[in-house]
mmCIF file of C-alpha atoms and ligand atoms in Angstrom:
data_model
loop_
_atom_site.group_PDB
_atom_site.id
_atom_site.type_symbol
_atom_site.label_atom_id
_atom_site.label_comp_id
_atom_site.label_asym_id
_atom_site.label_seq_id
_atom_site.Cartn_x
_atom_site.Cartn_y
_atom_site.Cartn_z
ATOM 1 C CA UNK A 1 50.417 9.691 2.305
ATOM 2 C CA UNK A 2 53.341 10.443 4.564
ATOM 3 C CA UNK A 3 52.764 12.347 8.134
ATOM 4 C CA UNK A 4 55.204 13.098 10.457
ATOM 5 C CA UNK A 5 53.658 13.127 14.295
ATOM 6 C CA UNK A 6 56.844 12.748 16.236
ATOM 7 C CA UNK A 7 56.353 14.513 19.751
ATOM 8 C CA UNK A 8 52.686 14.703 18.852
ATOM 9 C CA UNK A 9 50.625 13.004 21.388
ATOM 10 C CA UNK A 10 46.806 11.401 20.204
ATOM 11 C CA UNK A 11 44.459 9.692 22.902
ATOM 12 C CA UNK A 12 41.694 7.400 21.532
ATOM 13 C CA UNK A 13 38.957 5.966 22.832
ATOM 14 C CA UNK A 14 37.733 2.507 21.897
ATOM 15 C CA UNK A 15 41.025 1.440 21.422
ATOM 16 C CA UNK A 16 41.332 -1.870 22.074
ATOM 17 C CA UNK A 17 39.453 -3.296 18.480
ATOM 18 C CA UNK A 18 38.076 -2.438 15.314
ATOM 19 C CA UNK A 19 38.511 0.926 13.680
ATOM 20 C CA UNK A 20 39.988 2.713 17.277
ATOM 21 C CA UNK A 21 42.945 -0.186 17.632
ATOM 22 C CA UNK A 22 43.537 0.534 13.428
ATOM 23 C CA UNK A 23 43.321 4.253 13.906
ATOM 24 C CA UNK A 24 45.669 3.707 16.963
ATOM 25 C CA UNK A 25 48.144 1.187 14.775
ATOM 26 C CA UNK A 26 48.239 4.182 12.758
ATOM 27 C CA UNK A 27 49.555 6.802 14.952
ATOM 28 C CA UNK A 28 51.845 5.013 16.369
ATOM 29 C CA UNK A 29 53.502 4.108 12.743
ATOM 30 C CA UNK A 30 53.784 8.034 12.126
ATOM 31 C CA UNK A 31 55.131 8.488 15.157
ATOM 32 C CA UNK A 32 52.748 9.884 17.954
ATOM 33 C CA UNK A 33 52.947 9.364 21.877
ATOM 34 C CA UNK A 34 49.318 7.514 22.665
ATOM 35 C CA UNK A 35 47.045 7.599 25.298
ATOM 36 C CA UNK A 36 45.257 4.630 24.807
ATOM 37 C CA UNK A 37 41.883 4.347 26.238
ATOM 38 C CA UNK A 38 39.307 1.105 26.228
ATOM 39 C CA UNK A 39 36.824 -0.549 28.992
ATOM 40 C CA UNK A 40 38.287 -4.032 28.070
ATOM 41 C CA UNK A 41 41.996 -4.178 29.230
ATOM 42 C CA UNK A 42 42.224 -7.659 27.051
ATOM 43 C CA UNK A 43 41.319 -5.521 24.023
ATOM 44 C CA UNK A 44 44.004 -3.196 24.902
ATOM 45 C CA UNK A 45 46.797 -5.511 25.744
ATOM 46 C CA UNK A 46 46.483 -6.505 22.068
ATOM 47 C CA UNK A 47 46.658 -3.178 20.587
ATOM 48 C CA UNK A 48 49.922 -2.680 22.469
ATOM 49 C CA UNK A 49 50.623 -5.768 21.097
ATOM 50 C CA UNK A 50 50.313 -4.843 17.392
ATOM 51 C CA UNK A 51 51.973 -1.647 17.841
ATOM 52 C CA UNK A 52 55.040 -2.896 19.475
ATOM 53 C CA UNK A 53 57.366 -2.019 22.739
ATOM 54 C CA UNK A 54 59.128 0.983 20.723
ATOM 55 C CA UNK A 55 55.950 3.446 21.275
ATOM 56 C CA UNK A 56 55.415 5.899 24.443
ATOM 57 C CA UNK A 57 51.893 4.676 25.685
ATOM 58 C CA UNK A 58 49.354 5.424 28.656
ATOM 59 C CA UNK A 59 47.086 3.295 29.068
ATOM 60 C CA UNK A 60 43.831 3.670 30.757
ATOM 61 C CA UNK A 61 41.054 0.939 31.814
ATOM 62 C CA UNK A 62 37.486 2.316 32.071
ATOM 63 C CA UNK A 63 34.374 3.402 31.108
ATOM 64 C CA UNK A 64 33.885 6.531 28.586
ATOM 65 C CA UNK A 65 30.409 7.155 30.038
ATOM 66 C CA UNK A 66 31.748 7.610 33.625
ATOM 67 C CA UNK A 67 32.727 11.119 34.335
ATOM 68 C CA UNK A 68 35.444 11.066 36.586
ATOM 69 C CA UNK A 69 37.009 8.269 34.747
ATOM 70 C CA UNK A 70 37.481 10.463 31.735
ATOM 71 C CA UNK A 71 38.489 13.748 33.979
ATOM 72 C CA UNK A 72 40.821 11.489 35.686
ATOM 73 C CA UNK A 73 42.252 9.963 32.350
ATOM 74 C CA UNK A 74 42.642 14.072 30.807
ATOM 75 C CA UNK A 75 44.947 14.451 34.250
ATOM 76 C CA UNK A 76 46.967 11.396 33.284
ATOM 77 C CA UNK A 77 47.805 12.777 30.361
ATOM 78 C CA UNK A 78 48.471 15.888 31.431
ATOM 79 C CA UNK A 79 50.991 14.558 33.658
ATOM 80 C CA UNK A 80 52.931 12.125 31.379
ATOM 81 C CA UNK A 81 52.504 14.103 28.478
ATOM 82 C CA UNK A 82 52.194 17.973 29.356
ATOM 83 C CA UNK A 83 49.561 18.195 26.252
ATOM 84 C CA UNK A 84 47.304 16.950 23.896
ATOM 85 C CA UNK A 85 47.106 17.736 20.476
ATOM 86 C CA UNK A 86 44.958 14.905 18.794
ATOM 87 C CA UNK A 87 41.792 12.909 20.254
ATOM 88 C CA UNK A 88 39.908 10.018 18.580
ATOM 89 C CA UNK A 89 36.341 10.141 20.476
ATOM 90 C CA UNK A 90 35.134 6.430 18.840
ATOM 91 C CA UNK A 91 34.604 3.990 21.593
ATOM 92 C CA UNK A 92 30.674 3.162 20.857
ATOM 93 C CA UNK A 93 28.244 -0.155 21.592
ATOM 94 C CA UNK A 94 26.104 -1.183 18.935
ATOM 95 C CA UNK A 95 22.435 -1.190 19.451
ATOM 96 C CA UNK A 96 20.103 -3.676 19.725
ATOM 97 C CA UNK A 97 17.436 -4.421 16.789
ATOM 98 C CA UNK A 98 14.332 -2.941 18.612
ATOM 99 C CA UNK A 99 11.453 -0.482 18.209
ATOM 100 C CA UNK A 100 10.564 2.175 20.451
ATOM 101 C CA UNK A 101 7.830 0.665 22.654
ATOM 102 C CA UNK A 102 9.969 -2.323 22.879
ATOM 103 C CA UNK A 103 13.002 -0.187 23.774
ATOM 104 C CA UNK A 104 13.711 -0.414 27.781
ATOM 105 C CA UNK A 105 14.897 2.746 29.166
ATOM 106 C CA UNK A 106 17.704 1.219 30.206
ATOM 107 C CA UNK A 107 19.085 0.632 26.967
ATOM 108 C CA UNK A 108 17.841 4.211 25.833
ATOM 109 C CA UNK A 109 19.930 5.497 29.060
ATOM 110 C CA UNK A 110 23.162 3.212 28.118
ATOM 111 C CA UNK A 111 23.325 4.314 24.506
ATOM 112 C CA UNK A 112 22.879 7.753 25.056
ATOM 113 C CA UNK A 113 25.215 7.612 27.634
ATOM 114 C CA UNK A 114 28.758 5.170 26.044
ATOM 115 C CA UNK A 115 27.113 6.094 22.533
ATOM 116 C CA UNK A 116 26.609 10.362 23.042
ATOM 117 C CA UNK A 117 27.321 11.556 26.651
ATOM 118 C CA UNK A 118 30.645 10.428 26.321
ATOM 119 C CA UNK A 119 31.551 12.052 23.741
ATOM 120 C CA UNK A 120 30.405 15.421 25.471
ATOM 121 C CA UNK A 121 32.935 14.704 28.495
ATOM 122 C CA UNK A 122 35.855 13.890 25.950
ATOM 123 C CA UNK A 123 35.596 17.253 24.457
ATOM 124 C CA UNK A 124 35.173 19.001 27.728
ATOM 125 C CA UNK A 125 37.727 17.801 29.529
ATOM 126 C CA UNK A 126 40.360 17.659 26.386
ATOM 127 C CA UNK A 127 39.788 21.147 24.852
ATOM 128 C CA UNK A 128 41.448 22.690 27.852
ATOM 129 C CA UNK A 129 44.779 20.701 27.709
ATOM 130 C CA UNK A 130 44.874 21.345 24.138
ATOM 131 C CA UNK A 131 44.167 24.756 24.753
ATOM 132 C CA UNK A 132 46.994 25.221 26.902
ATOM 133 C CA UNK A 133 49.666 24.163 23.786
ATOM 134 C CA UNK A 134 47.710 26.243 21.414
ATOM 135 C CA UNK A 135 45.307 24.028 19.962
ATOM 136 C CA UNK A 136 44.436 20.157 18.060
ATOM 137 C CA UNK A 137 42.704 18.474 15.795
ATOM 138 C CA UNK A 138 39.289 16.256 16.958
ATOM 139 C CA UNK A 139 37.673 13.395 15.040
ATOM 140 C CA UNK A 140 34.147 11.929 16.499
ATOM 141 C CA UNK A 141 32.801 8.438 15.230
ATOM 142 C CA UNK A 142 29.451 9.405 14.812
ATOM 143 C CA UNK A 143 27.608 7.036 11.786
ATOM 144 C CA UNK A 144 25.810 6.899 8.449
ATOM 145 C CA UNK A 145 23.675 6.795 11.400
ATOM 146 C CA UNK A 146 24.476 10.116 12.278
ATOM 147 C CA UNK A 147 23.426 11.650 9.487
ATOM 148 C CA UNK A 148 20.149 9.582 8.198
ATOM 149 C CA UNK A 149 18.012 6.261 10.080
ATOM 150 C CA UNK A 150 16.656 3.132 10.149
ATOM 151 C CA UNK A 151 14.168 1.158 11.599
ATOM 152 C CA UNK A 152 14.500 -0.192 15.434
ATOM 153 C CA UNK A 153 17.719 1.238 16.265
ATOM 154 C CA UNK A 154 15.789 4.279 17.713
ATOM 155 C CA UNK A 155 18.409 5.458 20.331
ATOM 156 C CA UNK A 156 21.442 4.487 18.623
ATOM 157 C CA UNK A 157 20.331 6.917 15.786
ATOM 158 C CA UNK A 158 19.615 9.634 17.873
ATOM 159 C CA UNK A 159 22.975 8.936 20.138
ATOM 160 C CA UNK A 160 24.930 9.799 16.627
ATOM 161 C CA UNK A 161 23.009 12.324 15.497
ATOM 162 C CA UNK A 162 23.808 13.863 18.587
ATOM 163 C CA UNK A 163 27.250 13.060 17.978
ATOM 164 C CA UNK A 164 27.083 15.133 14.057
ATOM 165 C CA UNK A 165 25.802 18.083 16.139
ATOM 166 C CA UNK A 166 28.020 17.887 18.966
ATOM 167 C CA UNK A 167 31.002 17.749 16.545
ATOM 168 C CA UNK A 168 29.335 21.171 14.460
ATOM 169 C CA UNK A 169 28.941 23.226 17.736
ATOM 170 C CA UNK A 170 32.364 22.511 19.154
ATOM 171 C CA UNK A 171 34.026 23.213 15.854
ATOM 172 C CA UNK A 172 32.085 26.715 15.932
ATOM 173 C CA UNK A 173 32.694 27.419 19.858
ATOM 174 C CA UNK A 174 36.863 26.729 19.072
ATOM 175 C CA UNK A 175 37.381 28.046 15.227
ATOM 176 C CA UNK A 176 39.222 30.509 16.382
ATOM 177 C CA UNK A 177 41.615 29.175 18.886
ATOM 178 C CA UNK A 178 43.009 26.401 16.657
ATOM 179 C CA UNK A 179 41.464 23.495 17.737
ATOM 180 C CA UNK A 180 39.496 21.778 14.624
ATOM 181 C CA UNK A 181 36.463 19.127 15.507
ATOM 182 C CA UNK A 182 35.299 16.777 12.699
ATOM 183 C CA UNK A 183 32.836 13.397 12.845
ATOM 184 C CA UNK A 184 33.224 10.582 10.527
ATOM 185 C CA UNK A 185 30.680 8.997 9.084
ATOM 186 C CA UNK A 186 31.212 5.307 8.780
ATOM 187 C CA UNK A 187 28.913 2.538 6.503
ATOM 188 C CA UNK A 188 28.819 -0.836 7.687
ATOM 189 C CA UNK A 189 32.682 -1.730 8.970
ATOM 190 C CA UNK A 190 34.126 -5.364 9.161
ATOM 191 C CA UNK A 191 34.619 -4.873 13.133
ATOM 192 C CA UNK A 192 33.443 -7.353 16.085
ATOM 193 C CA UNK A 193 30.915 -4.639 16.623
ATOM 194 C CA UNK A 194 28.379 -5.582 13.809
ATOM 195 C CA UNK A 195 29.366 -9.807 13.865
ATOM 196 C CA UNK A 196 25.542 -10.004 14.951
ATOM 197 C CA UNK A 197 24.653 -8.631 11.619
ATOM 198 C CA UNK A 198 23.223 -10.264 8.637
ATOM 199 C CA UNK A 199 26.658 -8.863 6.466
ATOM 200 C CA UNK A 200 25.103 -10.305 3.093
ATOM 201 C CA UNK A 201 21.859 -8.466 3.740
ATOM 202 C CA UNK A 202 23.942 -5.212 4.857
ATOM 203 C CA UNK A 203 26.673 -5.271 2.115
ATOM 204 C CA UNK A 204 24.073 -4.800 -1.042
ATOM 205 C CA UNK A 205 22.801 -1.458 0.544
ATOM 206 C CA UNK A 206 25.870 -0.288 0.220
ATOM 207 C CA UNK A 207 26.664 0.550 -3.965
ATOM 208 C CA UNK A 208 30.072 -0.442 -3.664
ATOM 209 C CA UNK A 209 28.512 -3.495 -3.035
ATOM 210 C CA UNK A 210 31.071 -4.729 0.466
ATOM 211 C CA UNK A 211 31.666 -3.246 3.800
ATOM 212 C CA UNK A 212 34.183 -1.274 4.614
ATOM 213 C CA UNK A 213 37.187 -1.940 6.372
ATOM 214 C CA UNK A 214 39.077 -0.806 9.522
ATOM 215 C CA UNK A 215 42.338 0.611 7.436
ATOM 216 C CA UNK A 216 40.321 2.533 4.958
ATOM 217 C CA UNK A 217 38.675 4.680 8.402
ATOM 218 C CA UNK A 218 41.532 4.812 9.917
ATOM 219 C CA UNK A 219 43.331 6.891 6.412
ATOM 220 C CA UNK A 220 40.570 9.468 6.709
ATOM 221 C CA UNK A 221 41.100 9.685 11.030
ATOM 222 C CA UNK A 222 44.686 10.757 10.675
ATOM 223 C CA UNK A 223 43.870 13.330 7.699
ATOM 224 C CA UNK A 224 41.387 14.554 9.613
ATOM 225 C CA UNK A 225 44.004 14.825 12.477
ATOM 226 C CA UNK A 226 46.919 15.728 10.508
ATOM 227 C CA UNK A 227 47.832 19.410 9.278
ATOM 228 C CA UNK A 228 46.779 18.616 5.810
ATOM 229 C CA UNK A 229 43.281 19.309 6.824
ATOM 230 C CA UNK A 230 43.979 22.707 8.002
ATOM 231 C CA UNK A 231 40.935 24.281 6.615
ATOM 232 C CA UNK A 232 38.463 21.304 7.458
ATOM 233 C CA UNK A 233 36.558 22.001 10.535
ATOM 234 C CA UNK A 234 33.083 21.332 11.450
ATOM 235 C CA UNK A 235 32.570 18.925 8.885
ATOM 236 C CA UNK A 236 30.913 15.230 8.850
ATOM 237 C CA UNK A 237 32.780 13.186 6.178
ATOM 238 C CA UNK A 238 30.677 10.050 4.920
ATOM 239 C CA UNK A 239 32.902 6.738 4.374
ATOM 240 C CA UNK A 240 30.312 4.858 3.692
ATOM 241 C CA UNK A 241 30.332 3.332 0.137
ATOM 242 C CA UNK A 242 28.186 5.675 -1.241
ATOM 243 C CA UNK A 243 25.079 4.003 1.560
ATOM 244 C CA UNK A 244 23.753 7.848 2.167
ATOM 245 C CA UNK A 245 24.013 9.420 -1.449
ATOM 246 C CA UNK A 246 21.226 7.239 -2.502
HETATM 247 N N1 NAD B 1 31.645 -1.185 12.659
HETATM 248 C C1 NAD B 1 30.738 -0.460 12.029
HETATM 249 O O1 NAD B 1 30.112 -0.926 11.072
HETATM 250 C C2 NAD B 1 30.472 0.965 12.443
HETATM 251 C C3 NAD B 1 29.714 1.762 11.590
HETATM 252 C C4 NAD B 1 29.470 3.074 11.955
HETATM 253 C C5 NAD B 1 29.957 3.574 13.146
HETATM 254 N N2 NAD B 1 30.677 2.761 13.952
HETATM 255 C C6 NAD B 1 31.175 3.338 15.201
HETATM 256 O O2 NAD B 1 32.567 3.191 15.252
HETATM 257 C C7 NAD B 1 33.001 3.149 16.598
HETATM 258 C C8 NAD B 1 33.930 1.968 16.790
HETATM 259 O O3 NAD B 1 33.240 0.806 16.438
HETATM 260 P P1 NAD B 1 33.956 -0.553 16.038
HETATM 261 O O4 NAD B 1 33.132 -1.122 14.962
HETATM 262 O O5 NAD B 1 35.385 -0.334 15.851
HETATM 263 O O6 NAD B 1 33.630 -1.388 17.374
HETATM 264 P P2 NAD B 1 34.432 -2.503 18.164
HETATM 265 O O7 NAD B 1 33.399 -3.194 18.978
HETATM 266 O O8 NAD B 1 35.315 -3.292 17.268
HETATM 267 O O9 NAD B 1 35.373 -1.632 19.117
HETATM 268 C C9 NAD B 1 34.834 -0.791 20.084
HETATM 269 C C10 NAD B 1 35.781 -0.721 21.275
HETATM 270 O O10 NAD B 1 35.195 0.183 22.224
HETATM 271 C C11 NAD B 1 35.293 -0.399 23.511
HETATM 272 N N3 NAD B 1 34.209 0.120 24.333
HETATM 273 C C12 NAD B 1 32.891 -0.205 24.263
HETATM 274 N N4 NAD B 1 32.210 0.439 25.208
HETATM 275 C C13 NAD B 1 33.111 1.192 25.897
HETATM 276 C C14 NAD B 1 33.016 2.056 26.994
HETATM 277 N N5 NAD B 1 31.849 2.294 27.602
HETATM 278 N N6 NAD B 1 34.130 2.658 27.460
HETATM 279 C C15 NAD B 1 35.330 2.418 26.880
HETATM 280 N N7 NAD B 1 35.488 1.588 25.826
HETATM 281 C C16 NAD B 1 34.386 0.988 25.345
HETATM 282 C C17 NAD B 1 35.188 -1.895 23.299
HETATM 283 O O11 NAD B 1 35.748 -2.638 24.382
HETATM 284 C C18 NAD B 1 35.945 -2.075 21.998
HETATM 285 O O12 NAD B 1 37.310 -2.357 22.231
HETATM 286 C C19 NAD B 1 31.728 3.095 17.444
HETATM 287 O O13 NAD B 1 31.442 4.397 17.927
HETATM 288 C C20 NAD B 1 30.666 2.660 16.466
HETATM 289 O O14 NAD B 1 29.378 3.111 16.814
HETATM 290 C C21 NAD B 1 30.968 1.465 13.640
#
């Protein structure tokens, strides 16, 4: 499919690798100004790398779970670009293989926070600067995740549940002022995020029988952005191999 994005302007999150840099890579072909957003400035040299000098692109260094970073990076924008009209919330940590007792509070604290939290002060710091131009189009990473669970990955699973809910309410709250929300539901992706993981043991829970890949997210991100999914709001699309109709 064709889109045409020029003097649109996207910002994603988790930019820098795996299904953010491809979603990124993506915008950029169709032809949208970027604020690009990651905590490792290495991983977002390289996306600016694969995209190429020809693109209008903000970068910004920090952490998604820090509040004033993100209110400060929503000014940036505002400033450079004079709107928003499509954000990618997707920068996310995997969790570590745990159950509950075993589960420090820290690491309950740090998922909630990069994992959900964050994804609270994209949308309330965006929706206004997209209000101001009428409206946009959201996409959340939540998870398969999101939607059923696992064993030990206790606060990851509630993080992106959160993030399915999250993603309903604000889609209700802005229906009628144009601005569409959306989560995506990804199976297991090949991304740096789940090297750790046994992929052999992974891949056969999934009936296509592989993981997924980084391009195949990205497609559904920028429909999900785009105008051809006018009427889809509030909705959490599975692309997951068929993992959570079984
Ligand atoms: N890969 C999978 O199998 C899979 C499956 C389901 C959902 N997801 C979700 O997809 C999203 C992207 O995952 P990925 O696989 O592309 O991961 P990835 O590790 O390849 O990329 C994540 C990027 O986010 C950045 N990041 C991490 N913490 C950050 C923070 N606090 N602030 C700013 N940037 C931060 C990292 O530096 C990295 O560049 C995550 O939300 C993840 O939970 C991934």
């Amino acid at each position: 499919m064709q889109y045409h994005f020029e003097n649109k302007v996207a910002m994603v999150t988790g930019a820098g690798s795996g299904i953010g840099q491809a979603a990124s890579i993506l915008l950029a072909k169709y032809g949208c100004k970027l604020c690009l957003i990651d905590i490792n400035q290495n991983h977002l040299a390289e996306t600016v790398r694969l995209i190429g000098s020809h693109v209008d692109i903000l970068l910004q260094v920090g952490d998604v779970s820090n509040v004033e970073f993100m209110q400060s990076c929503i000014k940036q924008i505002d400033q450079h670009f004079s709107g928003l009209d499509f954000a990618f919330n997707n920068a996310g940590i995997a969790s570590p293989v745990k159950s509950i007792a075993d589960l420090s509070i820290e690491t309950w604290h740090k998922q909630i926070d990069v994992n959900l939290n964050s994804i609270f002060y994209c949308l309330h710091f965006q929706i206004p600067l997209m209000l101001k131009n009428g409206g946009g189009s959201i996409v959340n990473t939540s998870s398969i995740l999101g939607t059923v669970a696992t064993q030990n990955r206790a606060a990851y699973i509630t993080a992106k549940h959160g993030v399915t809910g999250l993603s309903k309410a604000a889609a209700l709250d802005y229906a009628q002022q144009n601005i569409r929300v959306n989560s995506i539901h990804p199976g297991y992706v090949e991304t740096p995020l789940i090297r750790q993981v046994h992929t052999e043991e992974i891949q056969i829970k999934h009936p296509i029988q592989r993981l997924g890949t980084v391009d195949e997210v990205a497609n559904l991100v920028i429909f999900l952005l785009s105008d051809q999914a006018s009427f889809i709001t509030g909705a959490n699309y599975a692309i997951d191999g068929g993992y959570t109709t079984q």
